[in-house]
PDB file of C-alpha atoms in Angstrom:
ATOM      1  CA  MET F1420      26.622  -5.525-100.041  1.00  0.00           C
ATOM      2  CA  ALA F1421      29.327  -3.877 -97.972  1.00  0.00           C
ATOM      3  CA  LYS F1422      26.721  -1.271 -97.131  1.00  0.00           C
ATOM      4  CA  GLU F1423      24.333  -3.989 -95.986  1.00  0.00           C
ATOM      5  CA  LYS F1424      26.933  -5.695 -93.854  1.00  0.00           C
ATOM      6  CA  VAL F1425      27.906  -2.442 -92.161  1.00  0.00           C
ATOM      7  CA  ALA F1426      24.221  -1.634 -91.519  1.00  0.00           C
ATOM      8  CA  GLN F1427      23.572  -5.120 -90.223  1.00  0.00           C
ATOM      9  CA  GLU F1428      26.563  -4.805 -87.872  1.00  0.00           C
ATOM     10  CA  GLU F1429      25.386  -1.483 -86.615  1.00  0.00           C
ATOM     11  CA  ASN F1430      21.982  -2.947 -86.053  1.00  0.00           C
ATOM     12  CA  ASN F1431      23.645  -5.755 -84.043  1.00  0.00           C
ATOM     13  CA  GLU F1432      25.570  -3.290 -82.005  1.00  0.00           C
ATOM     14  CA  VAL F1433      22.451  -1.340 -81.200  1.00  0.00           C
ATOM     15  CA  LYS F1434      20.610  -4.594 -80.195  1.00  0.00           C
ATOM     16  CA  ASP F1435      23.624  -5.479 -78.063  1.00  0.00           C
ATOM     17  CA  GLY F1436      23.595  -2.032 -76.564  1.00  0.00           C
ATOM     18  CA  GLU F1437      19.898  -2.302 -75.715  1.00  0.00           C
ATOM     19  CA  GLN F1438      20.428  -5.713 -74.173  1.00  0.00           C
ATOM     20  CA  HIS F1439      23.337  -4.325 -72.160  1.00  0.00           C
ATOM     21  CA  THR F1440      21.165  -1.288 -71.037  1.00  0.00           C
ATOM     22  CA  GLU F1441      18.346  -3.659 -69.895  1.00  0.00           C
ATOM     23  CA  ALA F1442      20.891  -5.825 -68.045  1.00  0.00           C
ATOM     24  CA  THR F1443      22.285  -2.735 -66.332  1.00  0.00           C
ATOM     25  CA  GLN F1444      18.979  -1.466 -65.344  1.00  0.00           C
ATOM     26  CA  GLU F1445      18.046  -4.823 -63.809  1.00  0.00           C
ATOM     27  CA  GLU F1446      21.177  -4.617 -61.923  1.00  0.00           C
ATOM     28  CA  VAL F1447      20.461  -1.162 -60.693  1.00  0.00           C
ATOM     29  CA  HIS F1448      17.098  -2.009 -59.365  1.00  0.00           C
ATOM     30  CA  PRO F1449      18.331  -4.439 -56.742  1.00  0.00           C
ATOM     31  CA  ASN F1450      20.999  -1.909 -55.614  1.00  0.00           C
ATOM     32  CA  ALA F1451      18.443   0.793 -55.524  1.00  0.00           C
ATOM     33  CA  GLU F1452      16.282  -1.191 -53.177  1.00  0.00           C
ATOM     34  CA  ALA F1453      19.424  -2.014 -51.067  1.00  0.00           C
ATOM     35  CA  GLY F1454      20.382   1.716 -51.089  1.00  0.00           C
ATOM     36  CA  SER F1455      16.955   2.690 -49.999  1.00  0.00           C
ATOM     37  CA  GLU F1456      17.166   0.185 -47.095  1.00  0.00           C
ATOM     38  CA  GLU F1457      20.506   1.595 -46.198  1.00  0.00           C
ATOM     39  CA  ALA F1458      19.221   5.183 -46.328  1.00  0.00           C
ATOM     40  CA  SER F1459      16.317   4.458 -44.026  1.00  0.00           C
ATOM     41  CA  ALA F1460      18.720   2.508 -41.724  1.00  0.00           C
ATOM     42  CA  SER F1461      21.082   5.382 -41.775  1.00  0.00           C
ATOM     43  CA  LYS F1462      18.243   7.811 -41.055  1.00  0.00           C
ATOM     44  CA  GLU F1463      17.141   5.806 -38.100  1.00  0.00           C
ATOM     45  CA  GLU F1464      20.652   5.584 -36.748  1.00  0.00           C
ATOM     46  CA  SER F1465      21.014   9.450 -37.230  1.00  0.00           C
ATOM     47  CA  THR F1466      17.737   9.885 -35.381  1.00  0.00           C
ATOM     48  CA  ASP F1467      19.052   7.522 -32.618  1.00  0.00           C
ATOM     49  CA  TRP F1468      22.234   9.457 -32.170  1.00  0.00           C
ATOM     50  CA  LYS F1469      20.419  12.758 -32.307  1.00  0.00           C
ATOM     51  CA  ASP F1470      18.161  11.502 -29.438  1.00  0.00           C
ATOM     52  CA  LYS F1471      21.145  10.235 -27.417  1.00  0.00           C
ATOM     53  CA  TYR F1472      22.726  13.635 -27.885  1.00  0.00           C
ATOM     54  CA  VAL F1473      19.725  15.532 -26.670  1.00  0.00           C
ATOM     55  CA  ARG F1474      19.275  13.289 -23.659  1.00  0.00           C
ATOM     56  CA  LEU F1475      22.984  13.598 -22.786  1.00  0.00           C
ATOM     57  CA  HIS F1476      22.905  17.441 -23.052  1.00  0.00           C
ATOM     58  CA  ALA F1477      19.714  17.523 -20.842  1.00  0.00           C
ATOM     59  CA  GLU F1478      21.367  15.162 -18.230  1.00  0.00           C
ATOM     60  CA  PHE F1479      24.533  17.307 -18.209  1.00  0.00           C
ATOM     61  CA  ASP F1480      22.402  20.458 -17.656  1.00  0.00           C
ATOM     62  CA  ASN F1481      20.521  18.773 -14.768  1.00  0.00           C
ATOM     63  CA  PHE F1482      23.950  17.685 -13.291  1.00  0.00           C
ATOM     64  CA  ARG F1483      25.331  21.196 -13.423  1.00  0.00           C
ATOM     65  CA  LYS F1484      22.226  22.598 -11.793  1.00  0.00           C
ATOM     66  CA  ARG F1485      22.232  19.943  -9.142  1.00  0.00           C
ATOM     67  CA  THR F1486      25.914  20.488  -8.285  1.00  0.00           C
ATOM     68  CA  SER F1487      25.489  24.345  -8.228  1.00  0.00           C
ATOM     69  CA  ARG F1488      22.556  23.839  -5.783  1.00  0.00           C
ATOM     70  CA  GLU F1489      24.580  21.489  -3.579  1.00  0.00           C
ATOM     71  CA  ARG F1490      27.547  23.843  -3.636  1.00  0.00           C
ATOM     72  CA  MET F1491      25.294  26.774  -2.546  1.00  0.00           C
ATOM     73  CA  GLU F1492      23.787  24.627   0.249  1.00  0.00           C
ATOM     74  CA  LEU F1493      27.248  23.654   1.450  1.00  0.00           C
ATOM     75  CA  ILE F1494      28.452  27.192   1.529  1.00  0.00           C
ATOM     76  CA  LYS F1495      25.281  28.191   3.371  1.00  0.00           C
ATOM     77  CA  ASN F1496      25.850  25.541   6.050  1.00  0.00           C
ATOM     78  CA  ALA F1497      29.565  25.277   6.062  1.00  0.00           C
ATOM     79  CA  ASN F1498      29.806  27.419   9.154  1.00  0.00           C
ATOM     80  CA  GLY F1499      27.239  25.596  11.157  1.00  0.00           C
ATOM     81  CA  GLU F1500      29.660  23.172  12.841  1.00  0.00           C
ATOM     82  CA  LEU F1501      32.038  25.909  13.738  1.00  0.00           C
ATOM     83  CA  ILE F1502      29.224  28.172  15.151  1.00  0.00           C
ATOM     84  CA  THR F1503      27.906  25.155  17.126  1.00  0.00           C
ATOM     85  CA  SER F1504      31.270  24.616  18.797  1.00  0.00           C
ATOM     86  CA  LEU F1505      31.680  28.381  19.593  1.00  0.00           C
ATOM     87  CA  ILE F1506      28.295  28.604  21.281  1.00  0.00           C
ATOM     88  CA  SER F1507      29.802  26.807  24.441  1.00  0.00           C
ATOM     89  CA  VAL F1508      32.459  29.599  24.502  1.00  0.00           C
ATOM     90  CA  LEU F1509      29.716  32.252  24.261  1.00  0.00           C
ATOM     91  CA  ASP F1510      27.940  30.566  27.131  1.00  0.00           C
ATOM     92  CA  ASP F1511      31.088  30.847  29.201  1.00  0.00           C
ATOM     93  CA  PHE F1512      31.297  34.503  28.577  1.00  0.00           C
ATOM     94  CA  ASP F1513      27.648  34.909  29.598  1.00  0.00           C
ATOM     95  CA  ARG F1514      28.427  32.952  32.799  1.00  0.00           C
ATOM     96  CA  ALA F1515      31.555  35.120  33.440  1.00  0.00           C
ATOM     97  CA  MET F1516      29.633  38.290  32.980  1.00  0.00           C
ATOM     98  CA  LYS F1517      26.925  37.191  35.495  1.00  0.00           C
ATOM     99  CA  HIS F1518      29.656  36.158  37.955  1.00  0.00           C
ATOM    100  CA  ASN F1519      31.461  39.402  37.647  1.00  0.00           C
ATOM    101  CA  GLU F1520      28.391  41.413  38.578  1.00  0.00           C
ATOM    102  CA  GLN F1521      28.360  39.585  41.939  1.00  0.00           C
ATOM    103  CA  ASN F1522      32.194  39.273  42.471  1.00  0.00           C
ATOM    104  CA  ASP F1523      34.785  41.959  42.619  1.00  0.00           C
ATOM    105  CA  ASP F1524      37.874  39.700  42.912  1.00  0.00           C
ATOM    106  CA  PRO F1525      40.336  40.549  40.058  1.00  0.00           C
ATOM    107  CA  GLU F1526      42.107  37.259  40.350  1.00  0.00           C
ATOM    108  CA  ALA F1527      38.907  35.302  39.820  1.00  0.00           C
ATOM    109  CA  LEU F1528      38.105  37.551  36.800  1.00  0.00           C
ATOM    110  CA  LYS F1529      41.535  37.119  35.326  1.00  0.00           C
ATOM    111  CA  GLU F1530      41.310  33.263  35.885  1.00  0.00           C
ATOM    112  CA  GLY F1531      37.833  33.067  34.292  1.00  0.00           C
ATOM    113  CA  PHE F1532      39.070  34.882  31.073  1.00  0.00           C
ATOM    114  CA  GLN F1533      42.157  32.792  30.811  1.00  0.00           C
ATOM    115  CA  LEU F1534      39.793  29.624  30.951  1.00  0.00           C
ATOM    116  CA  ILE F1535      37.489  31.085  28.283  1.00  0.00           C
ATOM    117  CA  HIS F1536      40.545  32.036  26.152  1.00  0.00           C
ATOM    118  CA  ASN F1537      41.981  28.511  26.425  1.00  0.00           C
ATOM    119  CA  LYS F1538      38.666  26.980  25.575  1.00  0.00           C
ATOM    120  CA  LEU F1539      38.266  29.237  22.568  1.00  0.00           C
ATOM    121  CA  TYR F1540      41.841  28.587  21.336  1.00  0.00           C
ATOM    122  CA  LYS F1541      41.278  24.727  21.636  1.00  0.00           C
ATOM    123  CA  VAL F1542      37.987  25.010  19.657  1.00  0.00           C
ATOM    124  CA  LEU F1543      39.736  26.988  16.838  1.00  0.00           C
ATOM    125  CA  GLU F1544      42.801  24.682  16.984  1.00  0.00           C
ATOM    126  CA  GLY F1545      40.422  21.648  16.625  1.00  0.00           C
ATOM    127  CA  LYS F1546      39.156  23.330  13.381  1.00  0.00           C
ATOM    128  CA  GLY F1547      42.711  23.574  11.980  1.00  0.00           C
ATOM    129  CA  LEU F1548      43.771  27.011  13.207  1.00  0.00           C
ATOM    130  CA  GLU F1549      47.445  27.351  14.021  1.00  0.00           C
ATOM    131  CA  PRO F1550      49.106  30.620  15.110  1.00  0.00           C
ATOM    132  CA  MET F1551      52.133  31.938  13.157  1.00  0.00           C
ATOM    133  CA  ASN F1552      55.362  32.360  15.147  1.00  0.00           C
ATOM    134  CA  ALA F1553      56.786  35.660  14.009  1.00  0.00           C
ATOM    135  CA  GLN F1554      58.547  37.232  16.871  1.00  0.00           C
ATOM    136  CA  GLY F1555      62.305  37.285  16.170  1.00  0.00           C
ATOM    137  CA  GLU F1556      62.028  35.665  12.771  1.00  0.00           C
ATOM    138  CA  SER F1557      63.532  37.066   9.628  1.00  0.00           C
ATOM    139  CA  PHE F1558      60.890  39.383   7.861  1.00  0.00           C
ATOM    140  CA  ASP F1559      59.275  37.449   5.088  1.00  0.00           C
ATOM    141  CA  THR F1560      56.574  39.150   2.906  1.00  0.00           C
ATOM    142  CA  GLU F1561      54.988  35.735   2.288  1.00  0.00           C
ATOM    143  CA  PHE F1562      54.002  35.617   6.102  1.00  0.00           C
ATOM    144  CA  HIS F1563      54.382  39.151   7.428  1.00  0.00           C
ATOM    145  CA  GLU F1564      52.803  42.513   6.751  1.00  0.00           C
ATOM    146  CA  ALA F1565      55.247  45.279   7.843  1.00  0.00           C
ATOM    147  CA  LEU F1566      53.342  48.154   9.544  1.00  0.00           C
ATOM    148  CA  THR F1567      56.468  50.139  10.452  1.00  0.00           C
ATOM    149  CA  GLN F1568      60.250  49.929  10.546  1.00  0.00           C
ATOM    150  CA  ILE F1569      62.234  51.048  13.670  1.00  0.00           C
ATOM    151  CA  PRO F1570      65.875  51.162  14.284  1.00  0.00           C
ATOM    152  CA  ALA F1571      66.883  47.720  15.415  1.00  0.00           C
ATOM    153  CA  PRO F1572      67.719  47.541  19.189  1.00  0.00           C
ATOM    154  CA  SER F1573      70.726  45.220  18.471  1.00  0.00           C
ATOM    155  CA  ASP F1574      72.566  44.139  15.257  1.00  0.00           C
ATOM    156  CA  ASP F1575      71.130  40.607  15.349  1.00  0.00           C
ATOM    157  CA  LEU F1576      67.434  42.052  14.956  1.00  0.00           C
ATOM    158  CA  LYS F1577      68.260  43.965  11.719  1.00  0.00           C
ATOM    159  CA  GLY F1578      65.733  42.608   9.037  1.00  0.00           C
ATOM    160  CA  LYS F1579      63.906  40.672  11.727  1.00  0.00           C
ATOM    161  CA  VAL F1580      60.589  41.029  13.293  1.00  0.00           C
ATOM    162  CA  VAL F1581      60.983  43.128  16.547  1.00  0.00           C
ATOM    163  CA  ASP F1582      57.412  43.302  17.489  1.00  0.00           C
ATOM    164  CA  VAL F1583      54.139  41.628  16.574  1.00  0.00           C
ATOM    165  CA  ILE F1584      51.152  43.932  16.489  1.00  0.00           C
ATOM    166  CA  GLU F1585      48.624  41.188  15.345  1.00  0.00           C
ATOM    167  CA  LYS F1586      49.358  37.531  15.268  1.00  0.00           C
ATOM    168  CA  GLY F1587      49.131  35.667  11.996  1.00  0.00           C
ATOM    169  CA  TYR F1588      47.372  32.373  11.550  1.00  0.00           C
ATOM    170  CA  PHE F1589      47.249  29.362   9.334  1.00  0.00           C
ATOM    171  CA  LEU F1590      44.116  27.224   8.656  1.00  0.00           C
ATOM    172  CA  ASN F1591      44.878  23.671   7.642  1.00  0.00           C
ATOM    173  CA  GLY F1592      48.500  24.811   6.486  1.00  0.00           C
ATOM    174  CA  ASN F1593      47.303  27.754   4.455  1.00  0.00           C
ATOM    175  CA  ILE F1594      47.731  31.385   5.462  1.00  0.00           C
ATOM    176  CA  LEU F1595      44.551  32.804   6.903  1.00  0.00           C
ATOM    177  CA  ARG F1596      45.927  35.969   8.183  1.00  0.00           C
ATOM    178  CA  TYR F1597      49.262  37.625   7.694  1.00  0.00           C
ATOM    179  CA  ALA F1598      51.116  38.760  10.955  1.00  0.00           C
ATOM    180  CA  LYS F1599      51.191  42.519  11.290  1.00  0.00           C
ATOM    181  CA  VAL F1600      54.743  43.308  12.416  1.00  0.00           C
ATOM    182  CA  VAL F1601      57.290  45.903  13.326  1.00  0.00           C
ATOM    183  CA  VAL F1602      60.556  45.264  11.518  1.00  0.00           C
ATOM    184  CA  GLY F1603      64.090  46.247  12.739  1.00  0.00           C
ATOM    185  CA  ASN F1604      66.077  48.470  10.409  1.00  0.00           C
TER     186      ASN F1604
END
């Protein structure tokens, strides 16, 4: 009888286990369908993000190419405005050369060249060119290029610029060309 009771209890446990397994499988099926829907939604979202990434990458490549083209075009045409303003100075030189063929007056020639020089200077100054004042200044390697050193004519010119061989220039506040100078030693 004890054996029958134990067998019956085991039978009941097996039946309970089967019922529990069936209940678990019923619970899994609704989750499986929800998981499948989540997976497909996740896959769609992944595809959308991938598409957005590819489009963004292509858009960036196009932007880079366009800015490169624009930069090259700007560099190509950057001097156009300067050249246009210098053409009038060139015209003045042409007129002066024609006039010099017919006129031998050195004062008129001198005055003509002075006028052309002033006009050229004003055009360049209008574009941001400024001359560097180096004569008598203390020698500074940030602004001056020493071509040679000579004995200073006076004690106050030691270590200073005695002579300017080529003027230095600034363009919009930046050094365009260093002044080539002779320094007193």
